[in-house]
Tab-separated table of C-alpha atoms in Angstrom:
chain	number	residue	atom	x	y	z
A	1	UNK	CA	-22.743	28.264	-0.384
A	2	UNK	CA	-22.518	25.984	2.654
A	3	UNK	CA	-24.125	23.093	0.817
A	4	UNK	CA	-27.039	21.023	2.077
A	5	UNK	CA	-27.233	21.309	5.841
A	6	UNK	CA	-28.754	18.599	7.976
A	7	UNK	CA	-29.373	18.547	11.690
A	8	UNK	CA	-28.764	16.918	13.982
A	9	UNK	CA	-25.717	14.917	12.825
A	10	UNK	CA	-26.399	12.228	15.375
A	11	UNK	CA	-29.553	11.328	17.232
A	12	UNK	CA	-30.058	8.643	19.841
A	13	UNK	CA	-33.586	8.171	21.066
A	14	UNK	CA	-35.681	5.650	22.881
A	15	UNK	CA	-38.242	3.521	21.130
A	16	UNK	CA	-41.604	5.260	21.016
A	17	UNK	CA	-40.205	8.777	20.995
A	18	UNK	CA	-40.785	11.282	18.228
A	19	UNK	CA	-37.807	12.144	16.067
A	20	UNK	CA	-37.525	15.154	13.756
A	21	UNK	CA	-34.757	15.460	11.202
A	22	UNK	CA	-34.098	18.780	9.517
A	23	UNK	CA	-32.719	19.825	6.186
A	24	UNK	CA	-31.776	23.112	4.580
A	25	UNK	CA	-31.262	22.693	0.841
A	26	UNK	CA	-28.900	24.728	-1.281
A	27	UNK	CA	-30.384	28.135	-2.017
A	28	UNK	CA	-32.083	28.183	-5.407
A	29	UNK	CA	-32.494	24.432	-5.685
A	30	UNK	CA	-36.071	23.413	-6.334
A	31	UNK	CA	-35.903	19.643	-5.829
A	32	UNK	CA	-35.365	17.962	-2.477
A	33	UNK	CA	-34.932	14.269	-1.697
A	34	UNK	CA	-34.933	12.313	1.564
A	35	UNK	CA	-33.012	9.023	1.530
A	36	UNK	CA	-32.389	6.362	4.141
A	37	UNK	CA	-29.223	4.259	4.088
A	38	UNK	CA	-28.727	0.938	5.845
A	39	UNK	CA	-26.317	-1.917	5.302
A	40	UNK	CA	-29.130	-4.290	4.473
A	41	UNK	CA	-31.197	-2.150	2.110
A	42	UNK	CA	-28.692	0.365	0.784
A	43	UNK	CA	-29.946	3.813	-0.236
A	44	UNK	CA	-33.720	4.050	-0.314
A	45	UNK	CA	-35.584	7.069	-1.607
A	46	UNK	CA	-38.248	7.976	0.938
A	47	UNK	CA	-39.837	11.090	-0.545
A	48	UNK	CA	-39.171	13.668	-3.213
A	49	UNK	CA	-40.307	17.297	-3.350
A	50	UNK	CA	-40.312	19.623	-6.316
A	51	UNK	CA	-41.041	23.316	-5.748
A	52	UNK	CA	-42.024	22.447	-2.161
A	53	UNK	CA	-44.683	19.985	-3.304
A	54	UNK	CA	-44.374	16.276	-2.506
A	55	UNK	CA	-44.151	14.506	-5.852
A	56	UNK	CA	-43.616	10.927	-4.776
A	57	UNK	CA	-43.814	9.542	-1.244
A	58	UNK	CA	-44.139	5.903	-2.232
A	59	UNK	CA	-40.878	5.136	-0.449
A	60	UNK	CA	-42.110	6.251	2.938
A	61	UNK	CA	-42.158	2.980	4.865
A	62	UNK	CA	-45.273	3.511	6.962
A	63	UNK	CA	-47.609	6.054	8.447
A	64	UNK	CA	-45.148	6.656	11.247
A	65	UNK	CA	-43.058	8.608	8.744
A	66	UNK	CA	-44.049	12.054	7.521
A	67	UNK	CA	-42.215	14.808	5.677
A	68	UNK	CA	-42.933	18.457	5.100
A	69	UNK	CA	-41.451	21.272	3.120
A	70	UNK	CA	-43.116	24.482	4.307
A	71	UNK	CA	-40.851	26.677	2.201
A	72	UNK	CA	-38.010	26.461	-0.280
A	73	UNK	CA	-35.327	26.585	2.381
A	74	UNK	CA	-36.469	24.025	4.918
A	75	UNK	CA	-37.729	20.462	5.136
A	76	UNK	CA	-38.394	18.040	7.975
A	77	UNK	CA	-38.687	14.293	8.218
A	78	UNK	CA	-40.561	13.102	11.278
A	79	UNK	CA	-40.834	9.626	12.718
A	80	UNK	CA	-43.511	9.092	15.338
A	81	UNK	CA	-43.317	6.786	17.167
A	82	UNK	CA	-39.780	5.650	16.430
A	83	UNK	CA	-38.779	1.976	16.428
A	84	UNK	CA	-35.358	0.257	16.562
A	85	UNK	CA	-35.680	-0.777	12.918
A	86	UNK	CA	-35.711	2.892	11.962
A	87	UNK	CA	-32.050	3.102	12.930
A	88	UNK	CA	-30.184	4.245	9.830
A	89	UNK	CA	-28.418	7.202	8.272
A	90	UNK	CA	-30.904	9.638	6.778
A	91	UNK	CA	-29.708	11.852	3.943
A	92	UNK	CA	-31.235	14.941	2.455
A	93	UNK	CA	-30.249	15.990	-1.056
A	94	UNK	CA	-31.196	18.891	-3.290
A	95	UNK	CA	-30.879	19.648	-6.968
A	96	UNK	CA	-31.723	22.316	-9.480
A	97	UNK	CA	-34.035	21.366	-12.277
A	98	UNK	CA	-37.436	20.228	-13.320
A	99	UNK	CA	-39.372	17.325	-11.828
A	100	UNK	CA	-37.150	14.966	-13.798
A	101	UNK	CA	-33.821	14.378	-11.992
A	102	UNK	CA	-31.559	15.294	-14.892
A	103	UNK	CA	-29.003	17.196	-12.912
A	104	UNK	CA	-26.636	16.296	-10.121
A	105	UNK	CA	-27.914	16.007	-6.598
A	106	UNK	CA	-26.028	17.548	-3.678
A	107	UNK	CA	-26.127	15.565	-0.474
A	108	UNK	CA	-25.940	16.654	3.116
A	109	UNK	CA	-23.685	14.910	5.617
A	110	UNK	CA	-26.565	12.856	6.918
A	111	UNK	CA	-28.187	12.237	10.293
A	112	UNK	CA	-27.221	9.002	12.009
A	113	UNK	CA	-30.304	7.870	13.912
A	114	UNK	CA	-30.133	5.210	16.583
A	115	UNK	CA	-33.338	4.047	18.211
A	116	UNK	CA	-32.781	1.975	21.333
B	1	UNK	CA	-36.600	-0.080	-5.513
B	2	UNK	CA	-33.058	-0.651	-6.715
B	3	UNK	CA	-32.727	0.236	-10.369
B	4	UNK	CA	-28.960	0.057	-10.768
B	5	UNK	CA	-26.938	-2.934	-9.701
B	6	UNK	CA	-23.207	-2.458	-9.319
B	7	UNK	CA	-20.622	-5.108	-9.956
B	8	UNK	CA	-18.434	-6.085	-8.218
B	9	UNK	CA	-19.743	-5.451	-4.710
B	10	UNK	CA	-16.179	-5.003	-3.497
B	11	UNK	CA	-12.898	-4.352	-5.275
B	12	UNK	CA	-9.397	-4.160	-3.821
B	13	UNK	CA	-6.447	-3.054	-5.973
B	14	UNK	CA	-2.955	-1.628	-5.624
B	15	UNK	CA	-2.314	2.075	-5.840
B	16	UNK	CA	-1.569	3.086	-9.399
B	17	UNK	CA	-3.726	0.399	-10.963
B	18	UNK	CA	-6.960	1.102	-12.801
B	19	UNK	CA	-10.320	0.310	-11.211
B	20	UNK	CA	-13.396	-0.606	-13.216
B	21	UNK	CA	-16.883	-0.791	-11.783
B	22	UNK	CA	-20.011	-1.767	-13.659
B	23	UNK	CA	-23.659	-0.864	-13.318
B	24	UNK	CA	-26.658	-2.565	-14.867
B	25	UNK	CA	-30.197	-1.241	-14.861
B	26	UNK	CA	-33.597	-2.495	-15.921
B	27	UNK	CA	-35.750	0.267	-17.400
B	28	UNK	CA	-35.073	2.932	-20.021
B	29	UNK	CA	-33.326	6.024	-18.723
B	30	UNK	CA	-32.699	9.639	-19.655
B	31	UNK	CA	-29.416	9.798	-17.787
B	32	UNK	CA	-27.186	7.861	-15.439
B	33	UNK	CA	-25.042	9.333	-12.701
B	34	UNK	CA	-22.117	8.104	-10.634
B	35	UNK	CA	-21.524	9.152	-7.037
B	36	UNK	CA	-18.799	8.530	-4.479
B	37	UNK	CA	-19.297	8.109	-0.743
B	38	UNK	CA	-16.445	8.244	1.704
B	39	UNK	CA	-16.977	6.419	4.974
B	40	UNK	CA	-19.343	8.315	7.246
B	41	UNK	CA	-19.986	11.063	4.711
B	42	UNK	CA	-22.642	12.062	2.226
B	43	UNK	CA	-22.569	11.193	-1.435
B	44	UNK	CA	-20.632	13.347	-3.863
B	45	UNK	CA	-21.567	13.610	-7.505
B	46	UNK	CA	-18.867	12.489	-9.932
B	47	UNK	CA	-20.313	12.512	-13.417
B	48	UNK	CA	-23.594	12.445	-15.345
B	49	UNK	CA	-23.964	10.786	-18.718
B	50	UNK	CA	-27.061	11.235	-20.842
B	51	UNK	CA	-28.765	8.474	-22.765
B	52	UNK	CA	-27.569	9.857	-26.099
B	53	UNK	CA	-23.935	9.842	-24.959
B	54	UNK	CA	-21.673	6.811	-25.111
B	55	UNK	CA	-18.622	7.991	-23.228
B	56	UNK	CA	-17.653	10.833	-20.939
B	57	UNK	CA	-14.428	11.848	-19.228
B	58	UNK	CA	-13.677	13.882	-16.151
B	59	UNK	CA	-10.065	13.955	-14.998
B	60	UNK	CA	-9.083	10.377	-14.148
B	61	UNK	CA	-12.665	9.192	-14.541
B	62	UNK	CA	-14.096	7.616	-17.664
B	63	UNK	CA	-17.727	6.598	-17.884
B	64	UNK	CA	-19.317	4.590	-20.657
B	65	UNK	CA	-22.971	3.927	-21.308
B	66	UNK	CA	-24.468	1.169	-23.435
B	67	UNK	CA	-28.219	1.666	-23.572
B	68	UNK	CA	-28.717	-1.457	-25.676
B	69	UNK	CA	-27.228	-3.546	-22.860
B	70	UNK	CA	-28.615	-1.288	-20.141
B	71	UNK	CA	-25.194	-1.003	-18.572
B	72	UNK	CA	-22.580	1.560	-17.625
B	73	UNK	CA	-19.017	1.377	-16.425
B	74	UNK	CA	-16.867	3.696	-14.356
B	75	UNK	CA	-13.114	3.542	-14.870
B	76	UNK	CA	-10.736	5.243	-12.459
B	77	UNK	CA	-7.237	5.403	-13.894
B	78	UNK	CA	-3.997	5.585	-11.898
B	79	UNK	CA	-5.818	4.982	-8.619
B	80	UNK	CA	-4.774	6.720	-5.406
B	81	UNK	CA	-5.326	5.894	-1.757
B	82	UNK	CA	-7.781	8.795	-1.613
B	83	UNK	CA	-10.008	6.990	-4.117
B	84	UNK	CA	-10.920	4.473	-1.409
B	85	UNK	CA	-14.696	4.853	-1.081
B	86	UNK	CA	-18.006	3.356	-2.144
B	87	UNK	CA	-19.197	4.157	-5.654
B	88	UNK	CA	-22.840	4.230	-6.656
B	89	UNK	CA	-24.641	4.525	-9.935
B	90	UNK	CA	-28.008	6.263	-10.009
B	91	UNK	CA	-30.690	6.339	-12.664
B	92	UNK	CA	-33.749	8.504	-13.217
B	93	UNK	CA	-36.409	5.859	-12.761
B	94	UNK	CA	-39.934	7.262	-12.911
B	95	UNK	CA	-38.668	10.797	-12.279
B	96	UNK	CA	-36.824	9.698	-9.174
B	97	UNK	CA	-33.095	9.369	-8.546
B	98	UNK	CA	-32.662	5.698	-7.654
B	99	UNK	CA	-29.333	4.291	-6.452
B	100	UNK	CA	-27.774	0.877	-6.709
B	101	UNK	CA	-26.132	-1.012	-3.842
B	102	UNK	CA	-22.688	0.332	-4.641
B	103	UNK	CA	-19.175	-1.003	-5.111
B	104	UNK	CA	-16.767	-0.703	-2.214
B	105	UNK	CA	-13.350	0.194	-3.622
B	106	UNK	CA	-10.198	-0.179	-1.549
B	107	UNK	CA	-6.885	1.150	-2.832
B	108	UNK	CA	-3.912	-0.485	-1.131
B	109	UNK	CA	-0.728	1.612	-0.820
């Protein structure tokens, strides 16, 4: 298996533009997590899906952020409109298991987003 | 929210020495995990220890868990330059995988 695949690896966009980050989880995994990593705030959980259903989106910072998982093999995280403070590395991770995270999570390589 | 808090924030040791990192958490857990992150890369799972376990080994890694003190430690024995990375603990808080701020470990040759 190729692991969790994220695209793009790097994204530079202007403030106000829409940004879409993509994630392909490991085949067969039924839990998917979106995290954001910054120096100041560390790793923050944004949203968590189980069996394609959003379970907890309390970490989504504001209405400008939205995430979807239309099927078991694809998820998107969209920021519209983007702002400079959204600059961060965004990670997608997947795991196999129930709603409770009792197994290891596999991370993608991340998308480094820069909003100028 | 940050459930786990790692200590120290940064650690620099000589190759061959042992490295110990600690993690404290606030709420009850079902399991605690340790991850490694090399610079510019994603996190890689190292080891998972369940709440009814006290110690677990994997190669040069040794993890302990003290649920009464709400703390865990990660010991890396006979460190190598390749162990240079950030190490994070993660707990299952409210059915979510929540990470601490991490310990940055530097192994000097």
